[in-house]
PDB file of C-alpha atoms in Angstrom:
ATOM      1  CA  MET B 572       0.464  18.677  -8.874  1.00  0.00           C
ATOM      2  CA  HIS B 573      -1.796  18.388  -5.820  1.00  0.00           C
ATOM      3  CA  SER B 574      -0.069  18.912  -2.443  1.00  0.00           C
ATOM      4  CA  ILE B 575      -0.946  15.326  -1.436  1.00  0.00           C
ATOM      5  CA  GLU B 576       0.719  13.957  -4.554  1.00  0.00           C
ATOM      6  CA  ALA B 577       3.825  16.051  -3.812  1.00  0.00           C
ATOM      7  CA  ASP B 578       3.815  14.805  -0.192  1.00  0.00           C
ATOM      8  CA  ILE B 579       3.562  11.165  -1.272  1.00  0.00           C
ATOM      9  CA  ARG B 580       6.395  11.607  -3.762  1.00  0.00           C
ATOM     10  CA  LYS B 581       8.504  13.213  -0.992  1.00  0.00           C
ATOM     11  CA  TRP B 582       7.632  10.377   1.437  1.00  0.00           C
ATOM     12  CA  SER B 583       8.601   7.841  -1.205  1.00  0.00           C
ATOM     13  CA  HIS B 584      11.915   9.526  -2.016  1.00  0.00           C
ATOM     14  CA  GLU B 585      12.920  10.283   1.582  1.00  0.00           C
ATOM     15  CA  PHE B 586      11.631   7.131   3.268  1.00  0.00           C
ATOM     16  CA  LEU B 587      10.137   4.354   1.108  1.00  0.00           C
ATOM     17  CA  GLU B 588      13.158   4.240  -1.210  1.00  0.00           C
ATOM     18  CA  VAL B 589      15.849   4.472   1.510  1.00  0.00           C
ATOM     19  CA  PRO B 590      17.593   1.255   2.649  1.00  0.00           C
ATOM     20  CA  ASN B 591      16.634   0.140   6.161  1.00  0.00           C
ATOM     21  CA  GLU B 592      18.792  -2.201   8.258  1.00  0.00           C
ATOM     22  CA  LYS B 593      15.676  -3.806   9.825  1.00  0.00           C
ATOM     23  CA  LEU B 594      14.584  -4.839   6.311  1.00  0.00           C
ATOM     24  CA  ASN B 595      17.830  -6.650   5.564  1.00  0.00           C
ATOM     25  CA  GLY B 596      19.229  -3.487   3.975  1.00  0.00           C
ATOM     26  CA  LEU B 597      16.316  -3.069   1.579  1.00  0.00           C
ATOM     27  CA  PRO B 598      14.097   0.011   1.441  1.00  0.00           C
ATOM     28  CA  PRO B 599      10.572  -0.175   2.945  1.00  0.00           C
ATOM     29  CA  CYS B 600       9.286  -0.319  -0.631  1.00  0.00           C
ATOM     30  CA  PRO B 601      12.024  -1.845  -2.800  1.00  0.00           C
ATOM     31  CA  TYR B 602       9.965  -1.269  -5.953  1.00  0.00           C
ATOM     32  CA  ALA B 603       8.928   2.377  -5.466  1.00  0.00           C
ATOM     33  CA  LYS B 604      11.926   4.037  -7.107  1.00  0.00           C
ATOM     34  CA  GLN B 605      11.510   2.037 -10.315  1.00  0.00           C
ATOM     35  CA  ALA B 606       7.730   2.582 -10.384  1.00  0.00           C
ATOM     36  CA  TRP B 607       8.283   6.360 -10.282  1.00  0.00           C
ATOM     37  CA  ALA B 608      11.066   6.172 -12.898  1.00  0.00           C
ATOM     38  CA  ASP B 609       8.834   4.145 -15.229  1.00  0.00           C
ATOM     39  CA  ASN B 610       5.855   6.489 -14.681  1.00  0.00           C
ATOM     40  CA  LYS B 611       3.760   3.591 -13.335  1.00  0.00           C
ATOM     41  CA  VAL B 612       2.066   5.540 -10.507  1.00  0.00           C
ATOM     42  CA  THR B 613      -1.034   7.692 -10.853  1.00  0.00           C
ATOM     43  CA  PHE B 614      -3.241   9.493  -8.357  1.00  0.00           C
ATOM     44  CA  THR B 615      -6.867  10.159  -7.645  1.00  0.00           C
ATOM     45  CA  VAL B 616      -7.213  12.723  -4.863  1.00  0.00           C
ATOM     46  CA  ASN B 617     -10.306  13.681  -2.869  1.00  0.00           C
ATOM     47  CA  THR B 618     -12.709  11.731  -5.094  1.00  0.00           C
ATOM     48  CA  GLY B 619     -14.514   9.943  -2.253  1.00  0.00           C
ATOM     49  CA  ILE B 620     -15.312   6.248  -2.041  1.00  0.00           C
ATOM     50  CA  GLU B 621     -16.932   6.580  -5.482  1.00  0.00           C
ATOM     51  CA  GLY B 622     -13.522   7.582  -6.855  1.00  0.00           C
ATOM     52  CA  LEU B 623     -11.966   4.517  -5.249  1.00  0.00           C
ATOM     53  CA  MET B 624     -14.586   2.291  -6.900  1.00  0.00           C
ATOM     54  CA  HIS B 625     -13.903   4.028 -10.222  1.00  0.00           C
ATOM     55  CA  SER B 626     -10.155   3.354  -9.794  1.00  0.00           C
ATOM     56  CA  ILE B 627     -10.870  -0.346  -9.280  1.00  0.00           C
ATOM     57  CA  ARG B 628     -13.335  -0.607 -12.151  1.00  0.00           C
ATOM     58  CA  ASP B 629     -11.040   1.192 -14.614  1.00  0.00           C
ATOM     59  CA  PHE B 630      -7.727  -0.326 -13.492  1.00  0.00           C
ATOM     60  CA  ASP B 631      -7.334  -2.377 -16.671  1.00  0.00           C
ATOM     61  CA  LYS B 632      -7.905   0.678 -18.892  1.00  0.00           C
ATOM     62  CA  HIS B 633      -4.402   2.099 -18.315  1.00  0.00           C
ATOM     63  CA  ASP B 634      -0.871   0.826 -17.901  1.00  0.00           C
ATOM     64  CA  TYR B 635      -0.129   2.098 -14.388  1.00  0.00           C
ATOM     65  CA  ASP B 636       0.983  -0.431 -11.776  1.00  0.00           C
ATOM     66  CA  ILE B 637      -0.367   1.588  -8.848  1.00  0.00           C
ATOM     67  CA  VAL B 638      -3.298   3.921  -8.442  1.00  0.00           C
ATOM     68  CA  VAL B 639      -2.965   5.925  -5.247  1.00  0.00           C
ATOM     69  CA  TRP B 640      -6.398   6.960  -4.025  1.00  0.00           C
ATOM     70  CA  ALA B 641      -5.947   9.656  -1.377  1.00  0.00           C
ATOM     71  CA  SER B 642      -8.483  11.569   0.663  1.00  0.00           C
ATOM     72  CA  GLU B 643      -8.301  14.470   3.074  1.00  0.00           C
ATOM     73  CA  GLU B 644     -11.766  13.502   4.263  1.00  0.00           C
ATOM     74  CA  LEU B 645     -10.710  10.857   6.741  1.00  0.00           C
ATOM     75  CA  PRO B 646     -13.127   7.992   7.112  1.00  0.00           C
ATOM     76  CA  ASP B 647     -12.814   6.019  10.329  1.00  0.00           C
ATOM     77  CA  MET B 648      -9.830   3.678   9.982  1.00  0.00           C
ATOM     78  CA  GLU B 649     -11.819   0.540  10.828  1.00  0.00           C
ATOM     79  CA  TYR B 650     -14.512   1.547   8.325  1.00  0.00           C
ATOM     80  CA  LEU B 651     -11.984   2.056   5.515  1.00  0.00           C
ATOM     81  CA  ASP B 652     -10.167  -1.167   6.430  1.00  0.00           C
ATOM     82  CA  GLY B 653     -13.486  -3.037   6.443  1.00  0.00           C
ATOM     83  CA  ILE B 654     -14.502  -1.702   3.032  1.00  0.00           C
ATOM     84  CA  CYS B 655     -11.138  -2.590   1.520  1.00  0.00           C
ATOM     85  CA  ASP B 656     -10.997  -6.028   3.173  1.00  0.00           C
ATOM     86  CA  GLY B 657     -14.495  -6.792   1.851  1.00  0.00           C
ATOM     87  CA  ILE B 658     -13.590  -5.632  -1.649  1.00  0.00           C
ATOM     88  CA  ASN B 659     -10.357  -7.670  -1.540  1.00  0.00           C
ATOM     89  CA  GLU B 660     -12.290 -10.794  -0.551  1.00  0.00           C
ATOM     90  CA  LEU B 661     -14.908 -10.192  -3.242  1.00  0.00           C
ATOM     91  CA  MET B 662     -12.246  -9.645  -5.906  1.00  0.00           C
ATOM     92  CA  SER B 663     -10.603 -12.908  -4.829  1.00  0.00           C
ATOM     93  CA  LEU B 664     -13.898 -14.787  -5.114  1.00  0.00           C
ATOM     94  CA  VAL B 665     -14.415 -13.574  -8.696  1.00  0.00           C
ATOM     95  CA  ASN B 666     -10.725 -14.114  -9.607  1.00  0.00           C
ATOM     96  CA  MET B 667     -10.026 -10.406 -10.087  1.00  0.00           C
ATOM     97  CA  ASP B 668      -6.260  -9.868  -9.896  1.00  0.00           C
ATOM     98  CA  MET B 669      -6.366  -6.742  -7.769  1.00  0.00           C
ATOM     99  CA  HIS B 670      -5.678  -5.741  -4.180  1.00  0.00           C
ATOM    100  CA  LEU B 671      -6.339  -2.680  -2.029  1.00  0.00           C
ATOM    101  CA  MET B 672      -3.787  -1.669   0.607  1.00  0.00           C
ATOM    102  CA  VAL B 673      -4.851   0.923   3.202  1.00  0.00           C
ATOM    103  CA  PHE B 674      -2.655   3.598   4.771  1.00  0.00           C
ATOM    104  CA  HIS B 675      -4.391   5.649   7.463  1.00  0.00           C
ATOM    105  CA  PRO B 676      -2.924   8.276   9.805  1.00  0.00           C
ATOM    106  CA  ASP B 677      -4.679   6.620  12.778  1.00  0.00           C
ATOM    107  CA  TYR B 678      -2.734   3.374  12.255  1.00  0.00           C
ATOM    108  CA  ASP B 679      -0.221   3.050  15.098  1.00  0.00           C
ATOM    109  CA  ALA B 680       2.856   1.448  13.559  1.00  0.00           C
ATOM    110  CA  ASP B 681       4.739   1.665  16.861  1.00  0.00           C
ATOM    111  CA  LYS B 682       2.006  -0.266  18.662  1.00  0.00           C
ATOM    112  CA  ALA B 683       2.015  -2.876  15.854  1.00  0.00           C
ATOM    113  CA  GLY B 684       5.746  -3.435  16.392  1.00  0.00           C
ATOM    114  CA  LEU B 685       6.709  -1.652  13.178  1.00  0.00           C
ATOM    115  CA  ASP B 686       8.492   1.358  14.689  1.00  0.00           C
ATOM    116  CA  PHE B 687      11.237   0.874  12.092  1.00  0.00           C
ATOM    117  CA  LEU B 688       8.669   1.776   9.427  1.00  0.00           C
ATOM    118  CA  VAL B 689       7.919   5.221  10.841  1.00  0.00           C
ATOM    119  CA  ASP B 690       9.550   8.449   9.712  1.00  0.00           C
ATOM    120  CA  GLU B 691       7.608  11.524  10.737  1.00  0.00           C
ATOM    121  CA  ASP B 692      10.072  13.818   8.931  1.00  0.00           C
ATOM    122  CA  ALA B 693       9.367  12.369   5.478  1.00  0.00           C
ATOM    123  CA  THR B 694       5.893  13.931   5.200  1.00  0.00           C
ATOM    124  CA  ASP B 695       4.238  17.321   5.620  1.00  0.00           C
ATOM    125  CA  GLU B 696       2.857  17.518   9.163  1.00  0.00           C
ATOM    126  CA  GLY B 697       0.160  19.964   8.030  1.00  0.00           C
ATOM    127  CA  LEU B 698      -1.400  17.434   5.660  1.00  0.00           C
ATOM    128  CA  MET B 699      -3.761  14.792   6.980  1.00  0.00           C
ATOM    129  CA  TYR B 700      -4.971  12.182   4.526  1.00  0.00           C
ATOM    130  CA  CYS B 701      -5.505   8.482   4.095  1.00  0.00           C
ATOM    131  CA  MET B 702      -4.498   6.412   1.093  1.00  0.00           C
ATOM    132  CA  VAL B 703      -5.497   3.213  -0.631  1.00  0.00           C
ATOM    133  CA  PHE B 704      -3.040   1.692  -3.082  1.00  0.00           C
ATOM    134  CA  VAL B 705      -4.814  -0.169  -5.878  1.00  0.00           C
ATOM    135  CA  GLN B 706      -2.483  -2.789  -7.371  1.00  0.00           C
ATOM    136  CA  ARG B 707      -2.350  -6.234  -8.936  1.00  0.00           C
ATOM    137  CA  LEU B 708      -2.585  -8.961  -6.304  1.00  0.00           C
ATOM    138  CA  SER B 709      -0.267 -11.246  -8.291  1.00  0.00           C
ATOM    139  CA  THR B 710       2.403  -8.520  -8.501  1.00  0.00           C
ATOM    140  CA  LEU B 711       2.242  -7.881  -4.742  1.00  0.00           C
ATOM    141  CA  ASP B 712       2.410 -11.558  -3.883  1.00  0.00           C
ATOM    142  CA  ASP B 713       5.246 -12.266  -6.349  1.00  0.00           C
ATOM    143  CA  ALA B 714       7.187  -9.376  -4.783  1.00  0.00           C
ATOM    144  CA  ALA B 715       6.469 -10.720  -1.275  1.00  0.00           C
ATOM    145  CA  LEU B 716       7.735 -14.170  -2.294  1.00  0.00           C
ATOM    146  CA  SER B 717      10.980 -12.620  -3.489  1.00  0.00           C
ATOM    147  CA  LEU B 718      11.299 -10.426  -0.389  1.00  0.00           C
ATOM    148  CA  GLU B 719      10.705 -13.404   1.912  1.00  0.00           C
ATOM    149  CA  LYS B 720      13.761 -15.130   0.443  1.00  0.00           C
ATOM    150  CA  SER B 721      15.880 -12.034   1.134  1.00  0.00           C
ATOM    151  CA  GLY B 722      15.048 -11.879   4.856  1.00  0.00           C
ATOM    152  CA  TYR B 723      13.045  -8.684   4.390  1.00  0.00           C
ATOM    153  CA  TYR B 724      10.278  -9.699   6.821  1.00  0.00           C
ATOM    154  CA  LYS B 725      12.560 -11.052   9.569  1.00  0.00           C
ATOM    155  CA  HIS B 726      11.764  -8.181  12.001  1.00  0.00           C
ATOM    156  CA  PHE B 727       8.026  -8.076  11.324  1.00  0.00           C
ATOM    157  CA  PRO B 728       5.820  -9.253  14.207  1.00  0.00           C
ATOM    158  CA  GLU B 729       4.143 -12.558  13.310  1.00  0.00           C
ATOM    159  CA  GLU B 730       0.636 -11.048  13.335  1.00  0.00           C
ATOM    160  CA  VAL B 731       1.642  -8.238  10.950  1.00  0.00           C
ATOM    161  CA  TYR B 732       3.505 -10.640   8.654  1.00  0.00           C
ATOM    162  CA  ARG B 733       0.441 -12.890   8.553  1.00  0.00           C
ATOM    163  CA  SER B 734      -1.929 -10.041   7.674  1.00  0.00           C
ATOM    164  CA  LEU B 735       0.370  -8.349   5.139  1.00  0.00           C
ATOM    165  CA  VAL B 736       1.776 -11.407   3.401  1.00  0.00           C
ATOM    166  CA  LEU B 737       0.043 -14.675   4.190  1.00  0.00           C
ATOM    167  CA  ASP B 738      -3.560 -13.398   4.200  1.00  0.00           C
ATOM    168  CA  ARG B 739      -2.931 -11.672   0.875  1.00  0.00           C
ATOM    169  CA  ARG B 740      -1.374 -14.869  -0.518  1.00  0.00           C
ATOM    170  CA  ASN B 741      -4.446 -16.820   0.604  1.00  0.00           C
ATOM    171  CA  LEU B 742      -6.660 -14.362  -1.288  1.00  0.00           C
ATOM    172  CA  ARG B 743      -4.540 -14.931  -4.389  1.00  0.00           C
ATOM    173  CA  ASN B 744      -4.846 -18.687  -4.028  1.00  0.00           C
ATOM    174  CA  GLY B 745      -8.599 -18.561  -3.423  1.00  0.00           C
ATOM    175  CA  LYS B 746      -8.457 -19.469   0.254  1.00  0.00           C
ATOM    176  CA  GLU B 747     -10.073 -17.494   3.068  1.00  0.00           C
TER     177      GLU B 747
END
């Protein structure tokens, strides 16, 4: 197992799967624990942007729910966000049921008003990497619809809620 994969599994177990009072008692990722238990997560590590494109192209050739593309070569955050936003919009235009979600160490969750989604102790400080989660857009949006009803997003700043939930829903529904 690559050290990044081990770090992500640790982060999931020690943070993503732990109930959080600011999320109405739900964990930051209420579906992570089951995805690991069902062996629905796979990794591609240090494969470059070409590896990310390969993960998108071949997504339907396996039965994983999530492909975690991770890279120790850190592209500029805005560059990676721009690539993924463009791909997400293109996939929406051609009715491809897929979505890319970026995680970058330069993202300032505190500044975005998401300080309750930060746990420095749940990862290895010596590792620096970015991630893109490749997943089904319909699955993400269905989960968001369910989480909305539970009060999960109640502490999210409006701008963050709009970009994480509503913009993604608009992509699913073919709106820009």
